[in-house]
């Protein structure tokens, strides 16, 4: 009724289908526009684990009502217009930030990864809705890590400002569902 459809969401310690999944693509895209525009980032949360379709980790922005939001500050002294450009056919969304051009250029490193933590062993769970012999993967393993992206803002008057976007991603477990009576692979022995 409100235009939301089912898609993947992070819920607790699982990735599952839920209403509003994909909204973080919008917040991530707006975040990147603000980041590369040099705007101060007021509030931003990374995803619980590294979400592969956002590319290199460290520049994603998760939102979840009512506790996690994304906000940036217009520090230009002028009005701005944030305009989305949606191409449904290609599955693309772009945000343009229009206004008086700020007197700055932006650079950023690729991100420094620290505190790597391996993904837990896979979890196998019986699912009586699956036929015997069927094994279905429903979550994929991801390494945990901390990522720090340093942004350098160079102003025309010679000032240089550096800030950091820090993300903590927890390790994520692969999850497999299997039908009753299914012979499991050797790595499932711990389940």
PDB file of C-alpha atoms in Angstrom:
ATOM      1  CA  UNK A   1       0.000   0.000   0.000  1.00  0.00           C
ATOM      2  CA  UNK A   2       2.939   2.351   0.704  1.00  0.00           C
ATOM      3  CA  UNK A   3       5.078   1.266  -2.230  1.00  0.00           C
ATOM      4  CA  UNK A   4       7.362  -1.130  -0.331  1.00  0.00           C
ATOM      5  CA  UNK A   5       7.952  -4.639  -1.614  1.00  0.00           C
ATOM      6  CA  UNK A   6       9.657  -7.721  -0.222  1.00  0.00           C
ATOM      7  CA  UNK A   7      13.415  -7.916  -0.663  1.00  0.00           C
ATOM      8  CA  UNK A   8      16.454  -8.949   1.384  1.00  0.00           C
ATOM      9  CA  UNK A   9      16.876  -7.436   4.854  1.00  0.00           C
ATOM     10  CA  UNK A  10      19.256  -8.129   7.745  1.00  0.00           C
ATOM     11  CA  UNK A  11      17.170  -9.344  10.664  1.00  0.00           C
ATOM     12  CA  UNK A  12      19.086 -10.316  13.787  1.00  0.00           C
ATOM     13  CA  UNK A  13      21.693 -12.858  12.717  1.00  0.00           C
ATOM     14  CA  UNK A  14      20.063 -13.761   9.388  1.00  0.00           C
ATOM     15  CA  UNK A  15      19.516 -12.328   5.944  1.00  0.00           C
ATOM     16  CA  UNK A  16      15.901 -12.854   4.999  1.00  0.00           C
ATOM     17  CA  UNK A  17      13.152 -11.502   2.798  1.00  0.00           C
ATOM     18  CA  UNK A  18      11.174  -8.692   4.376  1.00  0.00           C
ATOM     19  CA  UNK A  19       9.123  -5.595   3.598  1.00  0.00           C
ATOM     20  CA  UNK A  20      11.271  -2.582   2.711  1.00  0.00           C
ATOM     21  CA  UNK A  21      14.375  -4.541   1.775  1.00  0.00           C
ATOM     22  CA  UNK A  22      16.542  -2.520  -0.590  1.00  0.00           C
ATOM     23  CA  UNK A  23      15.856   0.812   1.136  1.00  0.00           C
ATOM     24  CA  UNK A  24      19.515   0.836   2.218  1.00  0.00           C
ATOM     25  CA  UNK A  25      20.483   1.122  -1.444  1.00  0.00           C
ATOM     26  CA  UNK A  26      18.866   4.567  -1.321  1.00  0.00           C
ATOM     27  CA  UNK A  27      20.601   5.596   1.913  1.00  0.00           C
ATOM     28  CA  UNK A  28      23.948   4.266   0.655  1.00  0.00           C
ATOM     29  CA  UNK A  29      23.620   6.176  -2.617  1.00  0.00           C
ATOM     30  CA  UNK A  30      22.693   9.444  -0.855  1.00  0.00           C
ATOM     31  CA  UNK A  31      25.551   8.892   1.621  1.00  0.00           C
ATOM     32  CA  UNK A  32      28.068   8.513  -1.204  1.00  0.00           C
ATOM     33  CA  UNK A  33      26.803  11.663  -2.923  1.00  0.00           C
ATOM     34  CA  UNK A  34      27.199  13.607   0.348  1.00  0.00           C
ATOM     35  CA  UNK A  35      30.583  11.981   1.078  1.00  0.00           C
ATOM     36  CA  UNK A  36      32.002  12.907  -2.335  1.00  0.00           C
ATOM     37  CA  UNK A  37      30.435  16.380  -2.063  1.00  0.00           C
ATOM     38  CA  UNK A  38      32.489  17.000   1.089  1.00  0.00           C
ATOM     39  CA  UNK A  39      29.451  17.468   3.295  1.00  0.00           C
ATOM     40  CA  UNK A  40      29.849  16.679   7.015  1.00  0.00           C
ATOM     41  CA  UNK A  41      28.310  13.302   7.818  1.00  0.00           C
ATOM     42  CA  UNK A  42      26.159  13.716  10.935  1.00  0.00           C
ATOM     43  CA  UNK A  43      24.727  10.204  11.311  1.00  0.00           C
ATOM     44  CA  UNK A  44      25.622   7.011   9.454  1.00  0.00           C
ATOM     45  CA  UNK A  45      25.593   3.312  10.301  1.00  0.00           C
ATOM     46  CA  UNK A  46      27.289   0.490   8.394  1.00  0.00           C
ATOM     47  CA  UNK A  47      25.496  -2.771   7.689  1.00  0.00           C
ATOM     48  CA  UNK A  48      25.910  -5.622  10.157  1.00  0.00           C
ATOM     49  CA  UNK A  49      28.155  -7.482   7.729  1.00  0.00           C
ATOM     50  CA  UNK A  50      29.924  -6.682   4.456  1.00  0.00           C
ATOM     51  CA  UNK A  51      27.221  -6.537   1.780  1.00  0.00           C
ATOM     52  CA  UNK A  52      28.950  -7.482  -1.449  1.00  0.00           C
ATOM     53  CA  UNK A  53      26.789  -5.565  -3.919  1.00  0.00           C
ATOM     54  CA  UNK A  54      27.922  -2.231  -2.418  1.00  0.00           C
ATOM     55  CA  UNK A  55      31.478  -2.850  -3.635  1.00  0.00           C
ATOM     56  CA  UNK A  56      34.487  -2.215  -1.426  1.00  0.00           C
ATOM     57  CA  UNK A  57      33.454  -2.161   2.243  1.00  0.00           C
ATOM     58  CA  UNK A  58      33.338   1.065   4.227  1.00  0.00           C
ATOM     59  CA  UNK A  59      31.065   3.314   2.165  1.00  0.00           C
ATOM     60  CA  UNK A  60      27.621   1.886   2.848  1.00  0.00           C
ATOM     61  CA  UNK A  61      24.854   3.416   4.958  1.00  0.00           C
ATOM     62  CA  UNK A  62      22.257   1.238   6.643  1.00  0.00           C
ATOM     63  CA  UNK A  63      18.941   2.620   7.834  1.00  0.00           C
ATOM     64  CA  UNK A  64      16.358   0.995  10.046  1.00  0.00           C
ATOM     65  CA  UNK A  65      13.375   2.825  11.476  1.00  0.00           C
ATOM     66  CA  UNK A  66      13.345   4.078  14.161  1.00  0.00           C
ATOM     67  CA  UNK A  67      16.892   3.469  15.433  1.00  0.00           C
ATOM     68  CA  UNK A  68      19.326   3.942  12.524  1.00  0.00           C
ATOM     69  CA  UNK A  69      19.183   6.854  10.111  1.00  0.00           C
ATOM     70  CA  UNK A  70      21.443   8.709   7.713  1.00  0.00           C
ATOM     71  CA  UNK A  71      21.963  12.472   7.941  1.00  0.00           C
ATOM     72  CA  UNK A  72      24.434  14.945   6.473  1.00  0.00           C
ATOM     73  CA  UNK A  73      24.877  18.682   7.006  1.00  0.00           C
ATOM     74  CA  UNK A  74      24.624  21.324   4.307  1.00  0.00           C
ATOM     75  CA  UNK A  75      27.635  23.447   5.262  1.00  0.00           C
ATOM     76  CA  UNK A  76      27.727  25.513   2.063  1.00  0.00           C
ATOM     77  CA  UNK A  77      25.790  28.533   3.367  1.00  0.00           C
ATOM     78  CA  UNK A  78      23.436  28.166   0.380  1.00  0.00           C
ATOM     79  CA  UNK A  79      20.364  26.132  -0.425  1.00  0.00           C
ATOM     80  CA  UNK A  80      20.860  22.708  -1.956  1.00  0.00           C
ATOM     81  CA  UNK A  81      18.548  20.416  -3.890  1.00  0.00           C
ATOM     82  CA  UNK A  82      18.924  16.646  -3.545  1.00  0.00           C
ATOM     83  CA  UNK A  83      17.431  15.128  -6.679  1.00  0.00           C
ATOM     84  CA  UNK A  84      17.059  11.405  -7.370  1.00  0.00           C
ATOM     85  CA  UNK A  85      17.365  10.034 -10.875  1.00  0.00           C
ATOM     86  CA  UNK A  86      15.712   6.608 -11.116  1.00  0.00           C
ATOM     87  CA  UNK A  87      16.177   4.322 -14.107  1.00  0.00           C
ATOM     88  CA  UNK A  88      13.872   1.376 -13.355  1.00  0.00           C
ATOM     89  CA  UNK A  89      14.751  -0.358 -16.611  1.00  0.00           C
ATOM     90  CA  UNK A  90      18.452  -0.527 -15.703  1.00  0.00           C
ATOM     91  CA  UNK A  91      17.826  -0.860 -11.958  1.00  0.00           C
ATOM     92  CA  UNK A  92      19.785   2.307 -11.139  1.00  0.00           C
ATOM     93  CA  UNK A  93      19.333   5.180  -8.770  1.00  0.00           C
ATOM     94  CA  UNK A  94      21.571   8.259  -8.743  1.00  0.00           C
ATOM     95  CA  UNK A  95      21.376  11.250  -6.430  1.00  0.00           C
ATOM     96  CA  UNK A  96      22.494  14.668  -7.619  1.00  0.00           C
ATOM     97  CA  UNK A  97      23.173  17.426  -5.108  1.00  0.00           C
ATOM     98  CA  UNK A  98      22.616  20.801  -6.758  1.00  0.00           C
ATOM     99  CA  UNK A  99      23.558  24.175  -5.322  1.00  0.00           C
ATOM    100  CA  UNK A 100      26.316  26.768  -5.283  1.00  0.00           C
ATOM    101  CA  UNK A 101      29.559  24.887  -5.936  1.00  0.00           C
ATOM    102  CA  UNK A 102      31.572  24.654  -2.722  1.00  0.00           C
ATOM    103  CA  UNK A 103      35.202  25.814  -2.798  1.00  0.00           C
ATOM    104  CA  UNK A 104      36.596  22.301  -2.215  1.00  0.00           C
ATOM    105  CA  UNK A 105      37.823  19.132  -3.809  1.00  0.00           C
ATOM    106  CA  UNK A 106      37.490  15.691  -2.276  1.00  0.00           C
ATOM    107  CA  UNK A 107      39.878  12.722  -2.180  1.00  0.00           C
ATOM    108  CA  UNK A 108      39.562   9.458  -0.270  1.00  0.00           C
ATOM    109  CA  UNK A 109      41.580   6.320   0.223  1.00  0.00           C
ATOM    110  CA  UNK A 110      40.220   2.892  -0.639  1.00  0.00           C
ATOM    111  CA  UNK A 111      39.825   2.029   3.019  1.00  0.00           C
ATOM    112  CA  UNK A 112      42.123   0.396   5.530  1.00  0.00           C
ATOM    113  CA  UNK A 113      40.954  -3.014   6.732  1.00  0.00           C
ATOM    114  CA  UNK A 114      41.882  -4.154  10.244  1.00  0.00           C
ATOM    115  CA  UNK A 115      40.686  -6.706  12.793  1.00  0.00           C
ATOM    116  CA  UNK A 116      39.815  -9.380  10.256  1.00  0.00           C
ATOM    117  CA  UNK A 117      37.781 -12.196  11.759  1.00  0.00           C
ATOM    118  CA  UNK A 118      36.920 -15.384   9.859  1.00  0.00           C
ATOM    119  CA  UNK A 119      33.324 -16.360   9.257  1.00  0.00           C
ATOM    120  CA  UNK A 120      31.927 -19.000  11.632  1.00  0.00           C
ATOM    121  CA  UNK A 121      31.534 -22.572  10.420  1.00  0.00           C
ATOM    122  CA  UNK A 122      28.422 -23.069   8.292  1.00  0.00           C
ATOM    123  CA  UNK A 123      25.135 -23.853   9.992  1.00  0.00           C
ATOM    124  CA  UNK A 124      22.843 -26.610   8.678  1.00  0.00           C
ATOM    125  CA  UNK A 125      19.196 -26.636   9.741  1.00  0.00           C
ATOM    126  CA  UNK A 126      16.529 -29.177   8.908  1.00  0.00           C
ATOM    127  CA  UNK A 127      13.522 -27.731   7.091  1.00  0.00           C
ATOM    128  CA  UNK A 128      10.561 -30.056   6.711  1.00  0.00           C
ATOM    129  CA  UNK A 129       9.207 -28.000   3.801  1.00  0.00           C
ATOM    130  CA  UNK A 130      12.129 -29.211   1.648  1.00  0.00           C
ATOM    131  CA  UNK A 131      12.186 -32.605  -0.057  1.00  0.00           C
ATOM    132  CA  UNK A 132      14.617 -35.285   1.156  1.00  0.00           C
ATOM    133  CA  UNK A 133      18.023 -34.821  -0.481  1.00  0.00           C
ATOM    134  CA  UNK A 134      17.564 -31.075  -1.026  1.00  0.00           C
ATOM    135  CA  UNK A 135      20.084 -28.639   0.480  1.00  0.00           C
ATOM    136  CA  UNK A 136      19.364 -24.934   0.000  1.00  0.00           C
ATOM    137  CA  UNK A 137      21.795 -22.163   0.940  1.00  0.00           C
ATOM    138  CA  UNK A 138      19.992 -19.162   2.454  1.00  0.00           C
ATOM    139  CA  UNK A 139      22.907 -17.116   3.859  1.00  0.00           C
ATOM    140  CA  UNK A 140      26.511 -16.692   2.737  1.00  0.00           C
ATOM    141  CA  UNK A 141      29.672 -16.507   4.827  1.00  0.00           C
ATOM    142  CA  UNK A 142      31.369 -13.145   5.167  1.00  0.00           C
ATOM    143  CA  UNK A 143      34.587 -12.267   6.942  1.00  0.00           C
ATOM    144  CA  UNK A 144      34.264  -9.777   9.787  1.00  0.00           C
ATOM    145  CA  UNK A 145      36.437  -6.657   9.740  1.00  0.00           C
ATOM    146  CA  UNK A 146      36.848  -3.038  10.674  1.00  0.00           C
ATOM    147  CA  UNK A 147      37.270  -0.580   7.798  1.00  0.00           C
ATOM    148  CA  UNK A 148      38.428   3.029   8.027  1.00  0.00           C
ATOM    149  CA  UNK A 149      38.049   5.293   4.991  1.00  0.00           C
ATOM    150  CA  UNK A 150      39.893   8.602   5.266  1.00  0.00           C
ATOM    151  CA  UNK A 151      38.464  11.536   3.332  1.00  0.00           C
ATOM    152  CA  UNK A 152      40.595  14.587   2.550  1.00  0.00           C
ATOM    153  CA  UNK A 153      38.821  17.863   1.784  1.00  0.00           C
ATOM    154  CA  UNK A 154      41.024  20.533   0.199  1.00  0.00           C
ATOM    155  CA  UNK A 155      39.654  24.056   0.190  1.00  0.00           C
ATOM    156  CA  UNK A 156      40.593  26.698  -2.371  1.00  0.00           C
ATOM    157  CA  UNK A 157      42.033  28.903   0.410  1.00  0.00           C
ATOM    158  CA  UNK A 158      44.614  26.222   1.271  1.00  0.00           C
ATOM    159  CA  UNK A 159      42.870  24.629   4.256  1.00  0.00           C
ATOM    160  CA  UNK A 160      42.886  20.849   4.413  1.00  0.00           C
ATOM    161  CA  UNK A 161      40.451  18.831   6.497  1.00  0.00           C
ATOM    162  CA  UNK A 162      40.601  15.084   7.063  1.00  0.00           C
ATOM    163  CA  UNK A 163      37.848  12.958   8.517  1.00  0.00           C
ATOM    164  CA  UNK A 164      37.173   9.270   8.727  1.00  0.00           C
ATOM    165  CA  UNK A 165      34.287   6.938   8.139  1.00  0.00           C
ATOM    166  CA  UNK A 166      34.709   3.949  10.452  1.00  0.00           C
ATOM    167  CA  UNK A 167      32.770   0.712   9.941  1.00  0.00           C
ATOM    168  CA  UNK A 168      32.648  -2.427  12.037  1.00  0.00           C
ATOM    169  CA  UNK A 169      31.340  -5.504  10.203  1.00  0.00           C
ATOM    170  CA  UNK A 170      30.799  -8.688  12.153  1.00  0.00           C
ATOM    171  CA  UNK A 171      31.602 -12.107  10.728  1.00  0.00           C
ATOM    172  CA  UNK A 172      28.616 -13.739   9.075  1.00  0.00           C
ATOM    173  CA  UNK A 173      27.705 -17.393   8.984  1.00  0.00           C
ATOM    174  CA  UNK A 174      26.679 -19.385   5.925  1.00  0.00           C
ATOM    175  CA  UNK A 175      23.333 -21.089   6.547  1.00  0.00           C
ATOM    176  CA  UNK A 176      21.969 -24.136   4.727  1.00  0.00           C
ATOM    177  CA  UNK A 177      18.511 -25.639   5.018  1.00  0.00           C
ATOM    178  CA  UNK A 178      18.032 -29.318   4.217  1.00  0.00           C
ATOM    179  CA  UNK A 179      15.106 -31.644   3.756  1.00  0.00           C
ATOM    180  CA  UNK A 180      14.428 -34.460   6.256  1.00  0.00           C
ATOM    181  CA  UNK A 181      16.626 -37.521   5.743  1.00  0.00           C
ATOM    182  CA  UNK A 182      19.213 -35.633   3.669  1.00  0.00           C
ATOM    183  CA  UNK A 183      22.807 -36.850   3.874  1.00  0.00           C
ATOM    184  CA  UNK A 184      24.867 -33.840   4.892  1.00  0.00           C
ATOM    185  CA  UNK A 185      28.408 -32.987   3.722  1.00  0.00           C
ATOM    186  CA  UNK A 186      31.338 -33.568   6.147  1.00  0.00           C
ATOM    187  CA  UNK A 187      31.587 -29.866   7.117  1.00  0.00           C
ATOM    188  CA  UNK A 188      28.072 -30.123   8.612  1.00  0.00           C
ATOM    189  CA  UNK A 189      29.273 -32.519  11.323  1.00  0.00           C
ATOM    190  CA  UNK A 190      29.360 -29.771  13.973  1.00  0.00           C
ATOM    191  CA  UNK A 191      25.618 -29.061  13.654  1.00  0.00           C
TER     192      UNK A 191
END
